[in-house]
Coordinates of C-alpha atoms in Angstrom, one line a residue:
Chain A
X1 CA 83.8 70.5 56.6
X2 CA 81.3 71.7 53.9
X3 CA 80.9 75.0 53.8
X4 CA 77.1 76.2 52.5
X5 CA 78.2 80.1 52.5
X6 CA 74.2 80.6 51.9
X7 CA 74.4 80.5 55.5
X8 CA 75.3 83.1 58.1
X9 CA 77.2 80.5 60.1
X10 CA 79.0 78.9 57.7
X11 CA 80.1 82.3 55.8
X12 CA 81.5 82.9 59.5
X13 CA 83.3 80.5 59.8
X14 CA 84.9 80.8 56.3
X15 CA 85.7 84.1 57.0
X16 CA 86.9 83.1 59.9
X17 CA 90.4 84.2 59.8
X18 CA 89.6 87.6 58.2
X19 CA 87.3 88.2 61.3
X20 CA 89.6 87.6 64.1
X21 CA 92.4 89.6 62.7
X22 CA 89.9 92.5 62.1
X23 CA 88.5 93.0 65.3
X24 CA 92.1 92.8 67.2
X25 CA 93.2 94.8 64.5
X26 CA 90.2 97.2 65.8
X27 CA 90.4 96.5 69.4
X28 CA 94.4 96.9 69.5
X29 CA 93.7 100.3 67.5
X30 CA 91.5 101.4 71.0
X31 CA 94.8 99.8 72.8
X32 CA 96.9 102.8 71.2
X33 CA 94.8 105.5 71.1
X34 CA 94.3 104.8 75.2
X35 CA 98.2 104.6 75.7
X36 CA 100.2 106.6 73.4
X37 CA 102.3 108.5 75.4
X38 CA 105.5 106.2 75.6
X39 CA 107.9 103.4 73.9
X40 CA 106.5 101.1 75.9
X41 CA 103.3 100.9 75.3
X42 CA 104.0 100.5 71.4
X43 CA 106.6 98.2 71.9
X44 CA 103.6 96.5 73.9
X45 CA 101.3 96.9 71.1
X46 CA 103.6 95.0 68.1
X47 CA 103.9 92.4 70.6
X48 CA 99.9 92.0 71.0
X49 CA 99.6 92.4 67.1
X50 CA 101.7 89.0 67.0
X51 CA 98.8 87.2 69.1
X52 CA 96.2 88.5 66.8
X53 CA 98.5 87.3 63.6
X54 CA 99.0 83.8 65.2
X55 CA 95.1 83.3 65.9
X56 CA 94.2 84.3 62.3
X57 CA 96.8 81.9 61.1
X58 CA 95.3 79.1 64.0
X59 CA 92.3 79.7 61.7
X60 CA 93.3 78.9 58.8
X61 CA 94.8 76.4 60.0
X62 CA 92.0 75.0 60.9
X63 CA 90.2 75.7 57.9
X64 CA 92.6 73.7 55.5
X65 CA 93.3 71.1 57.6
X66 CA 89.8 70.1 58.4
X67 CA 88.8 70.0 54.8
X68 CA 87.1 72.9 54.7
X69 CA 85.1 72.6 51.5
X70 CA 82.2 74.8 49.0
X71 CA 79.0 74.1 49.1
X72 CA 76.7 75.0 47.4
X73 CA 76.4 77.6 44.3
X74 CA 79.4 79.7 44.2
X75 CA 79.5 83.1 46.4
X76 CA 81.9 86.2 46.7
X77 CA 84.2 83.9 49.3
X78 CA 86.9 80.9 47.9
X79 CA 87.0 78.2 50.0
X80 CA 89.9 75.7 49.4
X81 CA 93.8 75.1 49.6
X82 CA 95.3 78.1 47.6
X83 CA 93.3 80.2 49.7
X84 CA 95.0 79.2 52.7
X85 CA 98.1 78.3 51.1
X86 CA 98.5 82.1 50.1
X87 CA 96.8 83.4 53.7
X88 CA 99.6 81.9 55.3
X89 CA 102.8 83.4 53.1
X90 CA 100.6 87.0 53.9
X91 CA 100.5 85.9 58.0
X92 CA 104.1 85.3 57.8
X93 CA 104.9 88.0 56.3
X94 CA 103.1 90.1 58.7
X95 CA 104.7 88.7 61.8
X96 CA 107.7 89.0 60.3
X97 CA 107.4 92.7 59.4
X98 CA 106.7 92.8 63.0
X99 CA 108.9 91.5 64.7
X100 CA 111.6 93.6 62.6
X101 CA 109.4 97.1 63.2
X102 CA 109.4 97.0 66.9
X103 CA 112.9 97.4 67.2
X104 CA 113.3 99.5 64.3
X105 CA 110.2 101.9 64.9
X106 CA 112.7 102.4 69.0
X107 CA 115.7 102.9 67.4
X108 CA 114.6 105.2 65.0
X109 CA 113.0 107.4 68.0
X110 CA 109.4 106.8 65.7
X111 CA 106.4 107.2 67.6
X112 CA 103.5 106.3 66.0
X113 CA 100.6 104.3 67.9
X114 CA 98.6 103.3 65.1
X115 CA 102.0 101.5 63.2
X116 CA 100.6 97.9 64.3
X117 CA 97.1 97.9 64.2
X118 CA 97.9 99.7 60.4
X119 CA 99.9 96.4 59.4
X120 CA 97.1 94.6 60.6
X121 CA 94.4 96.3 58.8
X122 CA 96.9 95.9 55.5
X123 CA 96.9 92.1 56.4
X124 CA 93.2 91.7 55.8
X125 CA 92.7 93.2 52.8
X126 CA 95.7 91.2 52.0
X127 CA 93.9 87.9 53.4
X128 CA 90.6 90.1 51.1
X129 CA 93.3 89.2 48.3
X130 CA 93.6 85.9 48.9
X131 CA 90.3 84.7 49.0
X132 CA 88.1 87.2 47.0
X133 CA 86.0 85.0 44.6
X134 CA 84.6 88.3 43.1
X135 CA 85.6 90.9 41.3
X136 CA 84.4 93.4 43.9
X137 CA 85.8 91.5 47.1
X138 CA 89.0 91.8 44.8
X139 CA 88.6 95.6 44.7
X140 CA 87.8 96.1 48.2
X141 CA 90.5 93.9 49.3
X142 CA 93.1 95.7 47.0
X143 CA 92.0 99.2 48.5
X144 CA 92.1 97.9 52.1
X145 CA 95.5 96.7 52.0
X146 CA 97.1 100.4 49.3
X147 CA 95.0 102.6 51.4
X148 CA 97.0 101.5 54.8
X149 CA 100.7 101.1 53.2
X150 CA 99.8 104.6 51.5
X151 CA 100.2 105.4 55.5
X152 CA 102.9 103.1 56.5
X153 CA 105.1 104.3 53.5
X154 CA 105.2 107.7 55.2
X155 CA 104.2 106.8 58.7
X156 CA 107.3 108.6 59.6
X157 CA 106.5 112.1 58.9
X158 CA 109.4 113.8 60.5
X159 CA 111.6 112.4 57.1
X160 CA 111.0 113.7 53.7
X161 CA 111.6 111.0 51.7
X162 CA 109.3 109.0 53.6
X163 CA 106.5 111.5 52.3
X164 CA 107.8 111.8 49.3
X165 CA 107.5 108.3 49.1
X166 CA 104.0 108.2 50.1
X167 CA 102.9 110.8 47.8
X168 CA 104.2 108.5 45.1
X169 CA 102.5 105.6 46.4
X170 CA 98.6 107.0 47.1
X171 CA 99.0 109.6 43.4
X172 CA 100.4 106.0 41.4
X173 CA 98.4 103.2 43.6
X174 CA 95.7 105.5 43.2
X175 CA 96.1 106.0 39.3
X176 CA 96.1 102.1 39.0
X177 CA 93.0 101.3 41.6
X178 CA 91.3 103.6 38.9
X179 CA 92.4 101.0 35.4
X180 CA 91.6 97.7 37.9
X181 CA 87.8 99.3 39.1
X182 CA 87.4 100.4 35.2
X183 CA 88.4 97.3 34.0
X184 CA 86.1 95.7 36.7
X185 CA 83.2 97.6 35.3
X186 CA 83.9 96.1 31.8
X187 CA 84.1 93.1 32.1
X188 CA 81.1 92.7 34.3
X189 CA 79.7 95.0 31.2
X190 CA 80.7 92.2 28.9
X191 CA 79.4 88.5 31.0
X192 CA 77.1 90.1 34.0
X193 CA 78.5 89.1 36.5
X194 CA 81.4 89.7 38.9
X195 CA 81.6 86.4 40.4
X196 CA 84.7 84.5 39.0
X197 CA 83.7 81.5 38.3
X198 CA 80.6 82.9 36.6
X199 CA 82.5 85.0 34.7
X200 CA 84.4 82.0 33.8
X201 CA 81.1 80.1 32.7
X202 CA 79.8 82.8 30.8
X203 CA 82.5 83.4 29.0
X204 CA 82.3 79.7 27.3
X205 CA 78.2 80.1 27.6
X206 CA 77.7 83.5 25.3
X207 CA 81.0 82.4 23.4
X208 CA 82.2 86.0 23.8
X209 CA 86.2 84.8 24.1
X210 CA 86.8 88.1 21.3
X211 CA 84.4 90.4 22.7
X212 CA 86.1 93.6 22.1
X213 CA 84.3 94.8 26.3
X214 CA 85.8 91.8 27.9
X215 CA 89.3 91.8 26.0
X216 CA 89.3 95.9 26.8
X217 CA 88.4 94.6 30.6
X218 CA 91.1 91.9 30.5
X219 CA 93.6 94.8 29.4
X220 CA 93.1 97.2 31.7
X221 CA 92.9 94.9 34.5
X222 CA 96.5 93.8 33.4
X223 CA 97.5 97.5 33.6
X224 CA 96.5 97.6 37.7
X225 CA 97.6 94.4 38.5
X226 CA 101.1 95.6 36.6
X227 CA 101.3 98.8 38.4
X228 CA 100.5 96.8 42.3
X229 CA 103.2 93.8 41.2
X230 CA 105.7 96.4 40.1
X231 CA 106.0 95.0 36.8
X232 CA 107.7 96.5 33.5
X233 CA 106.5 99.4 32.6
X234 CA 103.8 100.2 35.2
X235 CA 107.4 99.9 37.7
X236 CA 108.6 103.5 38.0
X237 CA 107.1 104.3 41.2
X238 CA 108.6 100.9 42.8
X239 CA 112.2 101.9 43.2
X240 CA 111.2 105.1 44.5
X241 CA 108.5 104.0 46.9
X242 CA 110.5 101.1 48.0
X243 CA 113.3 104.0 48.9
X244 CA 112.1 106.3 50.9
X245 CA 110.1 104.3 53.0
X246 CA 110.7 102.8 56.7
X247 CA 112.3 99.7 55.8
X248 CA 110.1 97.4 57.3
X249 CA 107.8 98.9 55.5
X250 CA 109.3 98.7 52.4
X251 CA 110.5 94.6 53.3
X252 CA 106.2 94.2 54.0
X253 CA 105.8 96.2 50.3
X254 CA 108.2 93.9 48.6
X255 CA 107.3 90.7 49.8
X256 CA 104.0 90.1 51.3
X257 CA 101.4 93.4 49.1
X258 CA 103.3 92.0 46.2
X259 CA 102.6 88.4 47.1
X260 CA 98.7 89.4 47.7
X261 CA 98.5 90.7 44.5
X262 CA 99.7 88.7 42.4
X263 CA 97.7 85.6 43.9
X264 CA 94.8 87.5 43.5
X265 CA 95.8 88.0 39.5
X266 CA 95.9 83.9 39.6
X267 CA 92.7 83.9 40.6
X268 CA 91.6 85.8 38.9
X269 CA 93.8 84.3 35.2
X270 CA 93.1 81.2 35.8
X271 CA 89.5 81.1 37.9
X272 CA 87.9 84.0 35.6
X273 CA 89.7 83.7 32.6
X274 CA 91.3 80.5 32.0
X275 CA 89.2 79.9 28.4
X276 CA 91.6 83.6 27.7
X277 CA 94.4 81.7 27.8
X278 CA 95.7 81.5 24.8
X279 CA 94.5 85.2 24.3
X280 CA 97.2 86.8 27.2
X281 CA 99.7 84.5 27.1
X282 CA 101.5 86.5 24.8
X283 CA 100.6 89.3 27.2
X284 CA 101.8 88.0 30.4
X285 CA 104.6 86.3 28.5
X286 CA 106.2 89.7 26.4
X287 CA 105.0 91.6 30.3
X288 CA 107.5 88.4 32.0
X289 CA 110.2 89.1 29.9
X290 CA 111.3 92.5 29.6
X291 CA 109.9 92.8 33.5
X292 CA 112.7 90.3 34.7
X293 CA 115.5 92.2 31.6
X294 CA 114.8 95.7 33.1
X295 CA 114.8 94.7 36.5
X296 CA 118.3 93.0 36.8
X297 CA 119.6 95.4 34.2
X298 CA 118.8 98.1 36.3
X299 CA 119.8 96.4 39.6
X300 CA 123.6 95.7 38.4
X301 CA 124.0 99.4 38.7
X302 CA 122.4 100.1 41.6
X303 CA 125.0 101.0 44.3
X304 CA 122.8 101.6 47.6
X305 CA 121.8 98.0 48.5
X306 CA 118.6 99.6 49.6
X307 CA 117.2 100.8 45.6
X308 CA 119.7 97.3 44.2
X309 CA 116.7 95.1 46.7
X310 CA 114.1 97.2 44.7
X311 CA 115.1 96.3 41.7
X312 CA 115.5 93.1 42.8
X313 CA 111.7 92.6 44.1
X314 CA 110.9 94.2 40.5
X315 CA 112.8 90.8 38.7
X316 CA 111.4 88.4 41.0
X317 CA 108.0 89.8 40.3
X318 CA 108.9 88.7 36.4
X319 CA 110.1 85.4 37.3
X320 CA 106.4 85.0 39.3
X321 CA 104.9 85.8 35.7
X322 CA 106.9 84.3 34.3
X323 CA 105.4 80.8 36.4
X324 CA 101.9 82.1 35.4
X325 CA 102.0 82.5 31.3
X326 CA 101.2 78.9 31.1
X327 CA 98.0 78.9 32.8
X328 CA 98.3 75.1 33.9
X329 CA 98.0 73.2 37.6
X330 CA 101.9 73.3 37.9
X331 CA 102.1 76.8 37.0
X332 CA 100.3 77.7 40.0
X333 CA 101.8 75.0 42.4
X334 CA 105.2 76.7 41.0
X335 CA 104.5 80.0 41.6
X336 CA 103.0 79.4 45.8
X337 CA 105.9 77.3 46.6
X338 CA 108.2 80.7 45.1
X339 CA 106.2 83.0 47.1
X340 CA 106.5 81.3 50.5
X341 CA 110.3 81.3 50.5
X342 CA 110.1 85.2 47.8
X343 CA 108.4 86.3 51.4
X344 CA 111.0 84.7 53.7
X345 CA 114.6 85.6 51.4
X346 CA 113.5 89.5 51.1
X347 CA 112.8 89.6 54.5
X348 CA 115.9 88.4 55.7
X349 CA 117.6 90.4 53.3
X350 CA 116.1 93.9 54.2
X351 CA 116.6 92.9 58.6
X352 CA 119.9 92.6 57.8
X353 CA 120.0 96.2 56.1
X354 CA 118.3 97.2 59.1
X355 CA 120.7 95.6 61.2
X356 CA 123.9 97.8 59.2
X357 CA 121.2 101.0 58.3
X358 CA 121.2 102.9 61.8
X359 CA 119.3 106.0 60.3
X360 CA 120.7 105.2 56.9
X361 CA 119.5 102.7 55.4
X362 CA 119.3 104.7 52.6
X363 CA 122.8 105.2 52.3
X364 CA 124.5 101.6 52.7
X365 CA 126.3 100.3 49.5
X366 CA 127.7 96.9 49.2
X367 CA 131.2 98.5 50.5
X368 CA 129.4 99.1 53.8
X369 CA 129.2 95.4 54.2
X370 CA 132.6 95.1 53.6
X371 CA 134.1 92.7 56.6
X372 CA 130.6 92.3 58.2
X373 CA 131.8 88.1 58.4
X374 CA 134.4 88.9 61.0
X375 CA 131.6 90.8 63.9
X376 CA 129.0 89.2 62.9
X377 CA 129.3 86.2 61.5
X378 CA 125.2 85.5 61.4
X379 CA 124.0 88.5 59.6
X380 CA 126.6 87.7 57.1
X381 CA 125.0 84.0 56.6
X382 CA 122.0 85.2 57.2
X383 CA 122.8 87.8 53.9
X384 CA 124.8 85.3 52.2
X385 CA 121.9 83.1 52.0
X386 CA 119.4 85.5 51.4
X387 CA 121.0 86.6 47.9
X388 CA 122.1 83.0 46.9
X389 CA 118.6 81.7 46.9
X390 CA 117.5 85.2 45.3
X391 CA 119.8 84.3 42.8
X392 CA 118.6 80.4 42.8
X393 CA 121.6 79.1 43.2
X394 CA 121.2 75.7 44.2
X395 CA 121.3 74.1 47.1
X396 CA 118.6 77.4 48.6
X397 CA 115.1 76.5 48.5
X398 CA 114.9 80.1 45.9
X399 CA 116.6 77.0 43.4
X400 CA 114.1 74.7 44.1
X401 CA 111.4 77.4 43.2
X402 CA 113.2 78.6 40.1
X403 CA 113.4 74.5 38.7
X404 CA 109.8 75.1 39.1
X405 CA 109.0 77.8 37.5
X406 CA 110.8 76.8 35.1
X407 CA 109.3 73.1 34.2
X408 CA 106.1 74.6 34.2
X409 CA 106.8 76.7 30.9
X410 CA 108.5 75.1 29.8
X411 CA 106.9 72.1 30.1
X412 CA 103.5 74.2 28.3
X413 CA 106.0 75.0 25.5
X414 CA 106.9 78.0 26.8
X415 CA 110.7 77.6 26.4
X416 CA 111.5 81.0 24.6
X417 CA 110.4 82.5 28.3
X418 CA 112.5 80.1 30.0
X419 CA 115.7 81.5 28.1
X420 CA 115.2 84.7 29.7
X421 CA 114.6 83.8 33.1
X422 CA 117.8 81.2 32.7
X423 CA 120.3 84.3 31.3
X424 CA 118.4 87.3 33.9
X425 CA 119.1 85.2 36.6
X426 CA 122.9 84.7 34.9
X427 CA 122.8 88.5 35.0
X428 CA 121.7 88.6 38.8
X429 CA 124.8 86.9 40.2
X430 CA 126.2 90.5 39.1
X431 CA 124.7 92.2 42.0
X432 CA 123.8 89.5 44.1
X433 CA 127.6 87.9 44.3
X434 CA 129.7 91.0 45.6
X435 CA 127.6 91.8 48.5
X436 CA 128.7 88.1 49.6
X437 CA 132.3 88.5 48.5
X438 CA 132.4 92.1 50.2
X439 CA 131.4 90.7 53.3
X440 CA 133.5 87.5 52.9
X441 CA 136.3 88.8 51.2
X442 CA 137.0 92.4 52.2
X443 CA 138.6 94.2 55.0
X444 CA 136.5 96.2 57.1
X445 CA 137.1 100.0 55.9
X446 CA 138.4 100.7 59.4
X447 CA 138.1 99.4 62.9
X448 CA 134.1 100.7 64.6
X449 CA 132.5 100.1 60.9
X450 CA 130.2 97.4 62.1
X451 CA 130.4 98.7 65.9
X452 CA 126.9 100.3 65.8
X453 CA 125.6 97.0 64.0
X454 CA 123.0 94.9 66.3
X455 CA 119.8 92.8 66.0
X456 CA 117.5 92.3 69.3
X457 CA 118.0 88.6 70.1
X458 CA 114.5 88.0 68.9
X459 CA 115.4 89.6 65.3
X460 CA 118.7 87.0 65.2
X461 CA 116.3 84.0 66.4
X462 CA 113.8 85.2 63.4
X463 CA 116.9 85.0 61.3
X464 CA 118.5 81.8 62.0
X465 CA 114.9 80.0 61.9
X466 CA 114.8 82.0 58.0
X467 CA 118.0 80.7 57.1
X468 CA 117.4 77.0 58.7
X469 CA 113.7 76.7 56.5
X470 CA 115.7 77.7 53.7
X471 CA 118.8 75.9 53.4
X472 CA 116.2 73.1 54.5
X473 CA 113.7 73.3 52.0
X474 CA 116.3 74.1 49.3
X475 CA 117.1 70.7 49.9
X476 CA 113.9 68.4 50.9
X477 CA 111.2 70.5 49.3
X478 CA 109.1 67.6 48.7
X479 CA 107.2 68.0 51.6
X480 CA 106.2 71.2 50.4
X481 CA 106.0 71.0 46.9
X482 CA 103.0 68.7 47.6
X483 CA 101.3 71.5 49.5
X484 CA 101.9 73.3 47.1
X485 CA 100.1 70.8 44.7
X486 CA 97.3 71.0 46.8
X487 CA 97.2 74.4 47.0
X488 CA 96.7 74.9 42.8
X489 CA 94.1 71.9 43.0
X490 CA 91.9 75.1 44.0
X491 CA 91.7 75.8 39.6
X492 CA 91.2 72.0 38.4
X493 CA 88.4 72.7 36.0
X494 CA 85.3 72.4 35.4
X495 CA 85.4 74.6 38.9
X496 CA 81.5 75.3 38.6
X497 CA 79.4 73.6 36.0
X498 CA 78.5 76.7 33.6
X499 CA 74.8 78.5 33.7
X500 CA 74.2 79.7 30.9
X501 CA 72.2 82.3 31.4
X502 CA 70.4 83.7 28.3
X503 CA 71.7 87.4 28.4
X504 CA 73.5 89.1 25.5
X505 CA 75.2 93.1 26.1
X506 CA 74.7 95.8 24.3
Chain B
X1 CA 68.2 102.8 26.5
X2 CA 71.0 105.8 26.2
X3 CA 73.2 102.7 27.5
X4 CA 76.1 102.7 23.8
X5 CA 76.2 107.5 24.5
X6 CA 76.3 106.8 28.0
X7 CA 79.3 103.8 27.8
X8 CA 81.1 106.8 25.7
X9 CA 80.5 109.6 27.8
X10 CA 82.7 108.1 31.0
X11 CA 85.2 106.6 28.2
X12 CA 85.9 109.9 27.2
X13 CA 85.3 111.0 31.4
X14 CA 88.3 108.2 32.5
X15 CA 90.9 109.2 29.0
X16 CA 90.3 112.7 30.2
X17 CA 91.2 111.8 34.2
X18 CA 94.5 109.9 32.6
X19 CA 95.6 113.0 30.2
X20 CA 95.0 114.7 33.1
X21 CA 97.4 112.3 35.5
X22 CA 100.1 111.9 32.8
X23 CA 100.6 116.1 31.7
X24 CA 99.5 117.6 35.2
X25 CA 102.1 118.4 37.6
X26 CA 101.0 119.3 40.4
X27 CA 99.6 116.8 43.7
X28 CA 96.6 118.1 44.1
X29 CA 95.5 118.5 40.3
X30 CA 96.5 114.8 39.8
X31 CA 94.8 113.8 42.6
X32 CA 91.7 115.7 41.1
X33 CA 91.9 113.8 38.1
X34 CA 92.0 110.3 39.9
X35 CA 88.7 111.1 41.0
X36 CA 87.3 112.5 38.0
X37 CA 88.6 108.2 36.4
X38 CA 86.7 107.0 40.0
X39 CA 83.2 108.8 39.1
X40 CA 83.6 108.0 35.2
X41 CA 83.4 104.3 36.5
X42 CA 80.8 105.3 38.3
X43 CA 78.7 106.3 35.8
X44 CA 79.9 102.9 33.7
X45 CA 78.6 101.1 36.5
X46 CA 75.2 103.0 36.5
X47 CA 74.4 102.8 33.0
X48 CA 75.2 99.1 32.7
X49 CA 72.8 98.5 35.7
X50 CA 69.9 99.6 33.7
X51 CA 70.3 95.8 31.9
X52 CA 72.1 93.9 34.5
X53 CA 70.5 94.5 37.3
X54 CA 71.3 96.8 40.8
X55 CA 74.2 95.0 41.7
X56 CA 76.0 98.2 39.5
X57 CA 74.0 100.7 41.6
X58 CA 75.2 99.1 45.0
X59 CA 79.0 99.0 43.4
X60 CA 78.8 102.9 43.4
X61 CA 78.2 103.1 46.8
X62 CA 81.4 100.8 47.3
X63 CA 83.1 103.3 44.9
X64 CA 82.2 106.0 46.7
X65 CA 83.0 104.3 49.6
X66 CA 87.1 103.2 48.6
X67 CA 87.4 107.2 47.2
X68 CA 86.5 108.8 50.2
X69 CA 88.8 107.1 52.1
X70 CA 91.2 107.1 49.6
X71 CA 91.0 111.2 49.6
X72 CA 91.4 111.5 53.7
X73 CA 94.5 109.4 53.6
X74 CA 96.0 111.1 50.0
X75 CA 94.9 114.7 51.6
X76 CA 96.5 113.8 54.8
X77 CA 100.1 112.6 52.9
X78 CA 100.3 115.5 51.0
X79 CA 99.8 117.5 53.5
X80 CA 102.8 115.9 55.0
X81 CA 104.7 116.4 52.2
X82 CA 104.2 120.0 51.8
X83 CA 105.0 120.7 55.4
X84 CA 108.8 119.4 54.0
X85 CA 109.2 121.3 51.1
X86 CA 106.6 123.9 50.7
X87 CA 105.6 123.1 46.9
X88 CA 103.1 120.7 45.2
X89 CA 105.0 120.9 42.3
X90 CA 106.0 117.0 41.5
X91 CA 109.2 118.5 39.1
X92 CA 110.5 119.7 42.9
X93 CA 109.6 117.4 44.8
X94 CA 112.5 115.0 43.7
X95 CA 115.1 113.8 46.7
X96 CA 114.7 109.9 45.5
X97 CA 115.3 109.4 42.0
X98 CA 114.5 106.9 39.7

C-alpha cells in the first residue's frame, strides 16, 4: 500500500493509529468530565480506554500487514516497520498499565476521572516519538508524552511523596526538554532542515561532519535524551520519581516512556546522524558503560524493592544503549526485541509489587516477600520469571535479548562494552536472586503476612500471559526475531537519495 | 545580517538559564530559568530563519505553545506540593532520598 504523504487522504491513513487514539482519548475525557462522581464510572473509563488502545493497535497491524510504505518525498512522518513495531510495544505497555491501574486506583481510593485519558494522551505522544521523522514532530511527541506523565506522577494529590515526585520530574524534565530543543535549533542551523532523512543527506552532501554547530547540536540532543531515558550521569531524578509516583505510573514510566524515548533516539542516530557514527559511538560507549556500572552497583545497595527496580531500569537503559553503539541494523533489531520483553518484565515485576503493597509499595523490602510462594504461587512465579528475565537467565526472553545485544556489539568490534555488559549482569544477580530466594526459601514472617495480598482475576490472567510469553519466546524466539529484523530494515541505507541543496551555514 | 551576534546572545541567555537552574533552590525561580532557556532557543530559531526561511519562525509558535502547556501543568504541580509542605525551597523538599 503506497502512501504519498503529500495527499491528505494518505496522510490520514499514515497517521490513523495516532488519530484514532487521540479522538478516543478526547471522547473519554468528555465522558470522564461528565461522569466523575462514582468510582464505577472511573472503572468503566478504564475499560473503555482499552477499546481505544485496541482500535489503535488494529490500525497499526492493518498498516503493517497491508505493507504501507512511503512513496514520494520524505516527510515528517515515518512509514516503516520500525515505527509499527515500536507502536505495538507502546500500546501493549499502555494496555498493561491501564489493567493495573483500574484495580489500583480503586484500592488506594484515588478518584481522578482524567487518569485514563491522560494515559492515552501519553501513549499518543509516545507513538509520535516512534514515528516522527522530523525533529519537530519528535519534540512535540516528547512534550505531549512528558506533560501527560508529569500529571500522572502527581495524580495522587493527597500523598506528599507523589507531589514531590511530580515536581522533581517536572523540573528536570522541562530542563531536559530545553536542552533537546536547543540541540534541535543548532542542528537546524547547521543543516538547514529538520527532516531526519534530509539531515543525513545534507551532512554528507555538504561535508559538514565536523562542523562545530552540528557537533554542539548533537551533544545537546544527547543530553536531552540522556535525561529522558535515564542514562547515567543524567539519572539523578529517576529513583526519586519512580519511588514517589503511584506504582502503575512508575511501571508506565519505566517501561513505555523509556521505550518511546529510546525509539526516537535510535531513529535520530541511525537515520539523521548515521554518517557521524565514528564520532558518536564513543559517547554512546561511555554512557552505556557508566550507566550499566552505576545502575547495577547502586541497585545492590537498595533495600526497598521499588527503588531497586528503579535502579534496575537505569541499568537496563545501559543495556539498550549497548545495542545502539554499533549503529548497525543488527543492533536495531536486538534493540526492538529487547524493548518488547523489557516492557513485559518490568510491568510484571511492578504488578507483583502492587499486589503486595497495599498503600505502601514504597516500604516493601525483599524480606517482606518471604514465603510468598507458599500462599500465592502465581505471584511468586511471575516475580521469579520477571527477575530471571531481567537478569538474563537462559530459558527466558531476557536472555535471548541480551544475547542479541551482545552479538551486535561484538560483531561490530565493541568487545570491551560486551565485557562490561556481562560483568554487570553478574553483579545484577546480587539483587535479583535474593528476591527469588526470599519468596521460595524463607518462611513467612508471621502467619498473616500475606493475608491481604491479591489481584483481581483479570490482572492474574494478564500475569499468566506475561509469564507464558517470557518463557515461550525465551525458547522459540525465531518468529519475533524475524519481525525485529524486518523492523530494523527501516534504516537500510540509502534511505533517500541525497539532495544537494546549495547552502552554506553562516 | 547580525546572525553571529544573535546566536551569541541566545547562547549566553541559554547558559544563564542553565546556571540558574543549577544554582537556585526555589522551585518557581528554577521554573523561570527553564522558561529563559526556552526563550533563548526561540531567539536562535528567529535568528536562523533569516537565512533558512520561515520554518524557524513557525517553530517558535510551537515552542511557545508547548511552554504554555508546561507552565500550566508545572504551576499546578507546584501548588499541589506547596499545600503539603508550605515551602518551595527544594532543600526542604526531601521525602524521597536519592
